[in-house]
Amino acid sequence: MIVQLKLNTSEEKVQELIKRIKDKGLDTTYVVGDNHSILGVLGDTSRINIDELEAQEYVEKVIRIQEPYKKANRAFHPEDTIIDVNGIKIGGGNIVVMAGPCSVESREQIISVAKDVKKAGAQILRGGAYKPRTSPYAFQGLELEGLELLKEARKETGMPIVTEIMSSDLVDRFVEDVDIIQVGARNMQNFDLLKKLGKIDKPILLKRGMSATIEELLMSAEYIMAGGNHKVILCERGIRTFETYTRNTLDISAIPVLKKLTHLPIIVDPSHATGKYWLVDPLSKASLAAGADGLIIEVHNDPACALCDGPQSLKPKKFDKLMDELRILSKALNVRL
Ligand code: PEP
Ligand code: MN
């Protein structure tokens, strides 16, 4: 970190600042130039409050050299993190496909879709029990009943389940019942929830907020990791842009950028990224080609009657064909699906 000091800052102020920084266990180098004086700060600068520094009347500006996320940073953990979910490996060249309906609607629906996606080769079953809907009048999910039905589908198929948590009051229940806890885009910066998820030992699927930068996504992962839970899977699910043709804009470049910045696995949700079922196929392929560690895809037995996200849901037959093609692509990419 570099602190640029204002012209004519007194030596007394400089020494006072150096002492404050050293008291936090960091080193400093002071360079006096003709026009500017700068103070280099060396060490773990996450302990420094930049706003407080910038608020000092003698500080011109503060420039960060290192990223503010440490535990998620590849610089300090060069190898890919591989997360094991009941023997299924996520990350490190293993491709995982999570599939299932947007929402759990009934026993018949979730069990039939679970069987179909398993047959097609998906490893993990998705299904929302608690749904974050824009309208309070829209279907809100079957809640606890939905969770029970997901558990039945897991028993029936042997597939681990991933489902979204919306309230920190339900953390204990989710730890007990599910294999991967999803934090949806709308809760990416629910810091109270993230802190609670940091205290548990369960994989977290952290979706990128709709207007979140890559750094903000990584800082949310850092919240979970700072608590001690390092099992974080990132999910790019499209971001808000000026384009309205698609539901969101899939940020394909976020995949290689995240691969460079972090060791955490990255999966892509082409369903919520586009809002259109016919875009799921090309964007799934593009995501794997760009280096994603997996996909989360919405599949519904009867999209026309789905209670949520029908237009972006694949029918089982289309999903099956896509999986065949993804297996061929994986060979060319030298990754395991
Ligand atoms: C979902 O996965 O069902 C969902 C609501 O996703 P997102 O949080 O990305 O909108
Ligand atoms: Mn959905």
Coordinates of N, CA, C and O in Angstrom, one line a residue, residues 5 8-20 30 39 56-58:
L5 N 1.5 11.6 0.8 CA 1.3 12.7 1.8 C 1.2 14.0 1.1 O 1.8 14.2 0.0
N8 N 4.3 19.6 2.3 CA 4.5 20.3 3.6 C 4.0 19.6 4.8 O 3.6 20.3 5.8
T9 N 3.8 18.3 4.7 CA 3.3 17.6 5.9 C 4.5 17.7 6.9 O 5.6 17.4 6.6
S10 N 4.2 18.0 8.2 CA 5.3 18.2 9.1 C 5.9 16.8 9.5 O 5.2 15.8 9.5
E11 N 7.1 16.8 9.8 CA 7.9 15.6 10.2 C 7.2 14.9 11.4 O 7.1 13.7 11.5
E12 N 6.6 15.7 12.3 CA 5.9 15.2 13.5 C 4.7 14.3 13.1 O 4.5 13.2 13.6
K13 N 3.9 14.8 12.1 CA 2.8 14.1 11.6 C 3.2 12.8 10.9 O 2.6 11.7 11.1
V14 N 4.3 12.9 10.1 CA 4.8 11.7 9.4 C 5.2 10.6 10.5 O 4.8 9.4 10.4
Q15 N 5.9 11.0 11.5 CA 6.4 10.1 12.5 C 5.2 9.5 13.3 O 5.2 8.3 13.6
E16 N 4.2 10.3 13.5 CA 3.0 9.8 14.2 C 2.3 8.8 13.4 O 1.9 7.7 13.9
L17 N 2.2 9.0 12.1 CA 1.6 8.0 11.2 C 2.4 6.7 11.1 O 1.8 5.6 11.2
I18 N 3.7 6.9 11.0 CA 4.6 5.7 10.9 C 4.4 4.8 12.2 O 4.2 3.6 12.1
K19 N 4.3 5.5 13.3 CA 4.1 4.8 14.6 C 2.8 4.0 14.6 O 2.7 2.8 15.0
R20 N 1.7 4.7 14.1 CA 0.4 4.1 14.1 C 0.4 2.8 13.2 O -0.2 1.8 13.6
Y30 N 9.7 5.3 4.1 CA 9.4 6.7 3.8 C 10.3 7.3 2.8 O 11.5 7.2 2.9
L39 N 4.7 7.1 1.6 CA 5.0 6.2 2.7 C 4.5 4.8 2.1 O 3.4 4.6 1.8
Q56 N -7.3 11.5 7.0 CA -6.3 12.4 7.7 C -6.0 13.6 6.8 O -5.8 13.4 5.6
E57 N -6.0 14.8 7.4 CA -5.8 16.0 6.6 C -4.5 16.0 5.8 O -4.4 16.7 4.8
Y58 N -3.5 15.3 6.2 CA -2.2 15.4 5.5 C -2.1 14.3 4.5 O -1.0 14.2 3.9

